[in-house]
Every structure is written in C-alpha cells, then in structure tokens.
Amino acid sequence: MKETKYETKLLELPYPKNDAYGALSMPVYHALAYEFETAEEMEAAFCGLTSEHTYSRVTNPTVQYFEERVRVGTGAHGVTALNSGMAAISNTFFTLAWSGCNLVTSRHLFGNTYSFFVNTLGAFGVEIRFCDLTNAEEVAACIDGNTCAVFAEVITNPQMEVVDLLTLAAVAHERNVPLIADTTIIPFSAFHASDFGIDIDVISSTKYISGGGTSLGGLIIDYGKFDWSHSPKLKPFADASLSAFHFKLRKEIHRNLGAYMTPEVAYMQSLGLETLSVRYERQAAGCQEVAERLQSMLGVVSVNYPGLPENPYHEVSKRQFGTNPGAMLTFDLDSRERCYDFMNRLKLIHRATNLFDNRTLIIHPASTIYGTFTPEQRAEMDIHDTSLRLSVGLEGVDDLMEDISQALAH
Ligand SMILES: *Cc1c(COP(=O)(O)O)cnc(C)c1O
C-alpha cells in the first residue's frame, strides 16, 4: 500500500471534536478551565479515566492538536509541547534523573544545556560525566549502573561535531541506558530520529518549527521503544503504560514544573509545521551553497559545515541527514577583531542570535552565548574567538554572498 506523505497526514489531521463554526484552522482556545455537566464526569476527568481537558497547565485543546500533529508526523508514541527548548530539556531530565545518578554527555553542548547540566542538575546531586561521544570506548567506560542517560546533540552547536548515532545507541542500549538527543539542528521532516536509535528526542521548536522566529517553544518526543524497567527511577511505572517515561512526564513532572506551551504559540507553531519541510529544504540547500562559495573567499580561514566533502564528519552526516545537513554553518576569520569588523559592515545579514529564522542571522558565539563562561571553559568546549556562526535564511544566495563579500573586502 502507498504510504501517505507526512505533509498530507499532518495537514489533514482531523480535530478531536467538530468546531461549532467549521473553522478550517484549529482555533486558539484561550480557556484556562473547562466546565463539566456533572461531578462524576469531573472526577473521571481529573483521575485520568477520560481525556477531557481540566486545566490548561495540564492540557489545552490547541496545544494538544499541535502535539498530535507532531506525533502523526514523527510516528512517535508520545509528544509533549513546552514553552521553550530549555523547558523540554529540563523536563526531560527531571523525569529521568535522580540524586546520585550520573549523565554521560560531551562538552560540545549548547550553552544553556551545559549550564543546566552542570549548575542546575549538579546542585541536585547529578554527576555530569563529560566524554568524547565520537569515541565508543570512552562512552562505554563512563556508563555504569547509575547512569540515567546518554545525551548528545546530533550536530553540536556551534562546534558542528557529528556523532555516529547508531554506534552511540548501541553502546548505550547494550548497557540498558536510553539515548536522549537534541535534534533541533535537523528537523524531523528530514531526519527520522528513531531509525538511529534515539529513544527521546528534545527539540527547540523556536528554531525551524516556529515558522520564522515567531515564538519560543520546545518538544519532547518519546518514540516508545526503550524498556524503562531498566531505569531504577522509572521502573515502578514500567507496567502502567507503554512508556513509563511519558507517563511520569505527563502525570507528574510537566504538571509540577508548569512550563506547558501556551495556545497562541501552539497555533503559530502548528502553522509553522505546515511549511516546515519546504522551508527546510530551501534553507539547507542555500546553506550548502553559501558554505561552498565561502571556502574560496579571501580572508576566510576555514568553513565548518558537514555538507562539504572535505569535512571530517561528511560521511556520517550524509548517512544520517542526507546531502544538505541543516542551515547552520560556522566559519573562521583570522582574529576576533576581524570577526567584529566583518559583522559591523554587514548590510543585509542580521546581527542576532536564534537559528533558522527566515532571515539570515550572524553571531560571534565566544563573546555572546559563551561570553560569561571562563576562558578555560570556552577552551574545553572548543569555542574559538575567531569563529562566526551563520544561520542561513530564505534570501537569495547571490544577495547573501554580495553582502558577505562587501563586508570581507575591507
Ligand atoms: C536554541 C537551542 C536550544 C534552546 O532552545 P530555546 O527554545 O531557546 O529554549 C537548545 N538546543 C539547541 C541545539 C538550540 O539551538
């Protein structure tokens, strides 16, 4: 039988209840509480015997529809939408971790994720074990009976390191430990995380999904494949549902932390989902072309993008993410002063953080995202003073290259 295309499934997903006015797009339900006909129905809803909405910190019709679209689009078991990528990461680890456990990851991490692990989780008695995730033996040596998870970013931001996910998943799974990955850099329209052994996927939907920097959001996607009876913390819930992780997250953690997505954000990001694959293909192809053309420009010392054949991660990246691996690249000039001078001369490209806006954005990571880190921390994390990060938007590539070339010419 022919498989229905992901976009078709997502666009045609029916609403759980008919809209009174036949609205074609999901209305924004700004309701906070929901009324019941009887006390008995109220009891059933509050005790989880029915799936009626009760209170919008727990579920909301508009947010649930967005979650359902993501679930249909990814084939996942459970999807939870939160109000930022960091909320997705923190809710995931408050579900998984316990005092006295350890978490195996790399120092090549998004700045706030690194700080969340070291400072926030660290204060609750979680040991963060940093290793080289591209070295299977090192990873294996870090895992023990108290490891709650292995965590990786699929393309690290901004080092652009690409880990071989099937190898990493094998090392984790042989030791009965789940693999959690941040897949923000490659959207699920182009990359099937569960085919590469990822058990739980965390995403900053602020980036590609929001549809052009419209809103902050985060997603936790549970593929329902890991056997949680191996987790000392989640074992008691392993019989309660197909996924003890999703059960614990939805029944306890997300309610207690109170970082659920808001309905207006779910509306915007639901629209973003409708055009995700088209925007991504255009932006990633544009990024590939910018990377190729940057290489031969005078003043550019190196270009770091796994889509380039000479990049050390090219083969593994191609196997996992296809020909154009995302719309972010970094490049080096010969000094920090040159980087600042170049940035200040740009006329079209925007000096702003964020990734995968429809506009092209540039940032000097060492002095901004990592500006308050110590020089030693920056060195350990491979954050260089000479690097610039570029997120390629939907403008014409010739227009972008003209701007880059005039700014480099000085
Ligand atoms: C932006 C980003 C985050 C954090 O997401 P927010 O939505 O800003 O909270 C996490 N991981 C990666 C890889 C990111 O790029």
XYZ file of C-alpha atoms and ligand atoms in Angstrom:
425
model
C 0.000 0.000 0.000
C 1.164 3.501 -0.783
C 2.305 5.422 2.274
C 0.588 8.754 2.831
C 3.072 11.622 2.727
C 3.994 13.205 6.029
C 2.654 16.610 4.956
C -0.671 15.128 3.871
C -1.113 13.314 7.172
C -0.252 16.409 9.108
C -2.408 18.792 7.078
C -5.421 16.501 7.069
C -5.348 15.545 10.737
C -8.951 15.927 11.941
C -9.874 17.784 15.135
C -10.954 15.572 18.011
C -14.303 17.463 18.107
C -16.151 19.306 15.364
C -15.741 23.060 15.517
C -19.050 24.882 16.025
C -18.269 27.182 13.048
C -16.410 24.707 10.860
C -13.157 26.659 11.284
C -10.573 25.356 8.837
C -7.590 26.008 11.097
C -7.518 24.996 14.749
C -8.967 27.844 16.870
C -6.848 29.262 19.679
C -8.564 28.098 22.864
C -7.572 30.715 25.395
C -9.651 28.900 28.001
C -7.934 28.100 31.251
C -10.518 25.839 32.942
C -13.175 23.556 31.424
C -16.697 23.014 32.684
C -18.348 19.643 33.397
C -22.015 18.588 33.349
C -21.719 16.505 36.492
C -19.457 15.904 39.491
C -18.972 12.314 38.316
C -17.640 13.421 34.915
C -15.387 15.856 36.696
C -13.988 13.106 38.905
C -13.391 10.866 35.885
C -11.513 13.599 34.026
C -9.366 14.587 36.996
C -8.496 10.968 37.745
C -7.435 10.297 34.166
C -10.312 7.912 33.324
C -11.413 10.168 30.448
C -9.308 12.508 28.339
C -11.408 15.657 28.782
C -9.445 18.837 29.434
C -9.455 20.128 33.006
C -6.911 22.941 33.308
C -4.557 24.459 30.722
C -1.337 23.885 32.662
C -2.044 20.152 32.121
C -3.590 20.064 28.626
C -5.207 22.537 26.248
C -7.095 21.731 23.015
C -4.912 23.926 20.758
C -1.649 22.681 22.245
C -2.859 19.103 22.127
C -3.678 19.451 18.448
C -0.129 20.720 17.806
C 1.285 17.761 19.783
C -0.900 15.383 17.810
C 0.341 16.818 14.511
C 3.929 16.238 15.638
C 3.026 12.732 16.765
C 1.470 11.890 13.412
C 4.415 13.473 11.583
C 7.045 11.522 13.530
C 5.203 8.274 14.261
C 6.115 8.737 17.944
C 4.390 7.268 20.967
C 4.033 10.490 22.948
C 4.694 14.172 22.336
C 4.799 16.957 24.920
C 4.945 20.632 23.935
C 6.603 23.099 26.294
C 7.254 26.796 26.304
C 10.916 26.640 25.254
C 13.624 24.247 24.153
C 15.211 24.606 27.587
C 11.891 23.623 29.201
C 11.896 20.487 27.015
C 15.436 19.637 28.155
C 14.828 20.384 31.837
C 11.500 18.496 31.959
C 13.198 15.501 30.298
C 15.974 15.317 32.867
C 13.733 15.978 35.865
C 11.817 12.925 34.621
C 14.917 10.755 34.126
C 17.460 11.769 36.741
C 17.693 11.095 40.465
C 20.050 12.253 43.169
C 23.160 10.073 42.974
C 22.781 9.206 39.284
C 25.120 10.283 36.501
C 24.567 11.579 32.996
C 27.005 10.818 30.190
C 27.442 13.587 27.624
C 30.004 15.778 25.848
C 31.314 19.284 26.496
C 30.176 20.126 22.974
C 26.793 21.416 24.055
C 24.508 24.385 23.592
C 25.500 26.896 26.330
C 22.320 26.757 28.435
C 22.176 22.972 28.206
C 25.726 22.836 29.566
C 24.807 25.254 32.362
C 21.579 23.339 33.137
C 23.528 20.088 33.494
C 26.470 21.419 35.480
C 24.820 24.081 37.655
C 21.145 23.119 37.941
C 21.189 19.302 37.870
C 24.585 19.289 39.558
C 23.069 21.023 42.614
C 20.561 18.158 42.928
C 23.296 15.530 43.133
C 23.534 14.514 39.476
C 27.082 13.841 38.312
C 27.792 15.043 34.770
C 30.341 12.809 33.036
C 31.844 14.514 30.017
C 33.469 12.414 27.336
C 34.100 12.307 23.603
C 30.842 10.908 22.231
C 32.534 10.066 18.932
C 34.724 7.563 20.851
C 32.663 4.455 21.716
C 35.169 3.077 24.225
C 35.237 6.334 26.165
C 31.442 6.396 26.300
C 31.282 2.757 27.412
C 33.802 3.426 30.188
C 31.654 6.266 31.571
C 28.432 4.234 31.805
C 27.646 2.314 34.983
C 24.595 1.089 36.933
C 23.778 4.668 37.998
C 23.747 6.203 34.516
C 20.340 7.768 33.825
C 21.012 8.515 30.142
C 23.474 9.288 27.377
C 22.794 12.724 25.897
C 24.017 14.085 22.548
C 23.285 16.938 20.158
C 23.027 15.475 16.651
C 25.117 18.290 15.175
C 26.688 20.232 18.021
C 26.034 23.949 18.139
C 28.399 25.662 17.372
C 31.256 23.102 17.081
C 29.421 21.216 14.291
C 30.552 17.822 15.562
C 28.506 14.901 14.215
C 28.295 11.745 16.272
C 27.597 8.332 14.711
C 24.194 7.765 16.301
C 23.823 4.043 15.586
C 27.177 3.349 17.265
C 26.338 5.578 20.225
C 22.870 4.000 20.593
C 24.419 0.507 20.520
C 26.854 1.408 23.310
C 24.007 2.836 25.439
C 21.462 0.091 24.705
C 23.916 -2.761 25.379
C 24.143 -1.298 28.883
C 20.365 -0.745 29.166
C 20.689 3.041 29.149
C 18.475 5.305 26.969
C 19.867 7.638 24.313
C 18.442 11.165 24.537
C 19.252 13.549 21.683
C 18.730 17.211 20.916
C 17.753 17.194 17.227
C 16.979 20.921 16.911
C 19.515 21.322 14.091
C 17.833 18.837 11.705
C 14.020 18.809 11.685
C 12.040 15.564 11.731
C 10.797 16.205 8.199
C 14.351 15.297 7.083
C 15.662 13.009 9.828
C 13.948 10.012 11.457
C 15.460 10.000 14.932
C 14.052 6.630 15.978
C 15.681 4.897 12.970
C 19.015 5.906 14.513
C 18.315 4.546 17.984
C 17.243 7.792 19.653
C 14.772 6.978 22.433
C 13.783 10.504 23.430
C 14.147 13.488 21.159
C 14.254 17.038 22.551
C 13.764 19.958 20.196
C 13.761 23.725 20.420
C 10.704 24.365 18.213
C 11.681 28.038 18.475
C 14.001 27.301 15.567
C 12.764 25.571 12.386
C 9.230 24.752 13.505
C 8.127 28.219 14.682
C 7.993 29.359 11.065
C 10.461 32.207 11.098
C 11.300 33.198 14.661
C 7.672 33.769 15.655
C 7.708 32.173 19.101
C 9.561 30.177 21.753
C 8.688 26.522 22.102
C 10.028 23.077 22.862
C 9.095 19.466 22.209
C 9.786 16.179 23.938
C 9.221 13.289 21.563
C 9.096 9.814 23.041
C 9.408 7.033 20.471
C 8.157 4.433 22.968
C 10.951 1.957 22.230
C 13.029 1.927 25.404
C 12.267 -0.642 28.099
C 12.013 1.552 31.205
C 12.069 -1.399 33.580
C 15.867 -0.911 33.314
C 15.656 2.545 34.880
C 15.822 2.456 38.689
C 13.671 5.594 38.779
C 11.058 4.724 36.165
C 10.796 1.002 36.860
C 7.762 1.373 39.182
C 5.798 2.891 36.258
C 7.008 0.446 33.625
C 3.773 -1.572 33.788
C 1.447 1.400 33.980
C 1.773 2.454 30.363
C 3.554 1.707 27.109
C 6.166 4.263 28.138
C 6.967 4.861 31.791
C 8.885 7.966 30.718
C 5.873 9.561 29.039
C 3.642 8.524 31.950
C 5.909 10.072 34.601
C 6.425 13.204 32.498
C 2.730 13.808 31.846
C 1.334 12.768 35.212
C 3.906 14.463 37.383
C 6.891 16.426 36.078
C 5.309 18.693 33.485
C 2.397 19.497 35.814
C 4.727 20.311 38.692
C 7.172 22.406 36.694
C 4.374 24.267 34.886
C 6.082 25.024 31.588
C 3.398 23.854 29.159
C 3.170 25.551 25.779
C 0.594 28.354 25.506
C -2.286 28.084 22.980
C -1.250 31.072 20.846
C 2.264 29.624 20.455
C 0.775 26.230 19.563
C -1.295 27.962 16.882
C 1.741 29.708 15.347
C 3.910 26.612 15.514
C 1.154 24.454 14.062
C 1.177 26.780 11.035
C 4.982 26.513 11.022
C 4.697 22.727 10.805
C 2.635 23.024 7.629
C 5.524 24.634 5.747
C 8.429 23.072 7.658
C 9.742 20.697 5.020
C 9.591 23.280 2.212
C 11.379 25.954 4.227
C 13.949 23.465 5.490
C 14.840 22.160 2.037
C 15.307 25.692 0.708
C 17.329 26.885 3.701
C 19.552 23.798 3.835
C 20.254 23.974 0.079
C 21.052 27.690 0.482
C 23.406 26.912 3.361
C 25.221 24.275 1.302
C 25.767 26.807 -1.472
C 26.917 29.535 0.941
C 29.378 27.036 2.505
C 30.823 26.116 -0.893
C 31.190 29.710 -2.032
C 32.622 30.937 1.297
C 35.504 28.484 1.032
C 37.142 30.314 -1.820
C 36.733 33.824 -0.401
C 39.744 35.873 0.524
C 40.030 36.337 4.302
C 38.019 33.210 5.183
C 40.378 30.855 7.029
C 38.058 27.834 7.198
C 34.420 26.829 6.731
C 32.854 24.291 9.022
C 29.790 22.537 7.529
C 29.319 18.751 7.340
C 27.799 19.078 3.859
C 31.280 19.875 2.458
C 33.033 16.728 1.137
C 36.306 17.581 2.953
C 34.573 17.939 6.343
C 35.682 15.146 8.740
C 32.022 14.295 9.513
C 30.831 14.341 5.900
C 30.197 10.598 5.509
C 28.421 10.054 8.810
C 26.422 13.236 8.307
C 25.303 12.145 4.832
C 24.219 8.747 6.154
C 22.150 10.357 8.902
C 20.924 13.655 7.498
C 21.183 13.445 3.701
C 23.004 15.808 1.363
C 22.359 19.218 2.954
C 22.767 18.838 6.735
C 20.879 21.830 8.102
C 21.011 25.576 7.603
C 23.739 26.469 10.127
C 27.464 26.746 9.470
C 30.437 28.337 11.146
C 33.469 29.946 9.568
C 36.707 31.393 10.866
C 38.429 34.676 10.121
C 41.949 35.303 11.383
C 41.131 37.222 14.577
C 38.349 38.340 16.848
C 38.859 41.934 15.603
C 38.353 40.787 12.006
C 35.158 38.996 13.068
C 33.779 42.150 14.721
C 34.779 44.355 11.803
C 33.151 41.955 9.340
C 29.932 41.760 11.378
C 29.716 45.534 11.710
C 29.958 46.029 7.932
C 27.106 43.638 7.056
C 24.081 45.360 5.496
C 21.670 42.509 4.767
C 22.636 39.773 7.220
C 21.284 40.447 10.708
C 23.399 40.572 13.852
C 21.125 38.458 16.057
C 21.033 35.191 17.903
C 18.458 32.456 17.107
C 18.621 29.841 14.376
C 16.512 29.178 11.306
C 14.673 32.442 11.167
C 13.521 33.161 7.611
C 16.231 35.868 7.583
C 19.940 35.118 7.710
C 21.464 35.733 11.149
C 25.043 36.015 12.336
C 26.607 35.822 15.802
C 30.068 35.646 17.373
C 29.405 32.795 19.866
C 32.529 33.232 22.060
C 31.588 36.784 23.111
C 27.813 36.297 23.373
C 26.302 32.849 24.106
C 29.571 31.881 25.836
C 30.508 35.434 26.886
C 30.107 34.785 30.616
C 31.990 31.455 30.528
C 35.634 31.439 31.697
C 38.362 31.249 29.022
C 39.171 27.722 30.329
C 35.540 26.615 29.898
C 35.472 28.044 26.382
C 38.672 26.203 25.536
C 37.289 22.910 26.885
C 34.128 23.390 24.852
C 36.055 24.255 21.649
C 34.590 27.746 21.415
C 37.006 29.903 19.426
C 37.448 33.653 19.316
C 37.876 33.534 15.536
C 34.579 31.770 14.738
C 31.317 33.191 13.456
C 28.043 31.286 13.292
C 25.721 31.861 10.374
C 22.107 30.698 10.190
C 21.017 30.823 6.558
C 17.510 32.106 5.799
C 15.372 32.247 2.682
C 17.013 35.225 0.919
C 18.633 34.742 -2.470
C 22.103 33.194 -2.098
C 23.577 35.751 -4.533
C 22.285 38.573 -2.329
C 23.833 36.987 0.755
C 27.177 36.432 -0.984
C 27.247 40.013 -2.201
C 26.787 41.229 1.395
C 29.454 38.848 2.706
C 31.883 39.836 0.019
C 31.495 43.609 0.548
C 31.964 43.152 4.315
C 35.078 40.998 3.809
C 36.613 43.359 1.260
C 37.823 45.820 3.912
C 18.176 27.176 20.859
C 18.592 25.840 21.276
C 18.160 25.297 22.500
C 17.308 26.080 23.474
O 16.057 26.372 22.954
P 15.145 27.613 23.460
O 13.887 27.414 22.678
O 15.868 28.863 23.161
O 14.942 27.413 24.935
C 18.566 24.025 22.818
N 19.350 23.302 21.994
C 19.774 23.789 20.815
C 20.630 22.926 19.934
C 19.411 25.070 20.408
O 19.866 25.556 19.249
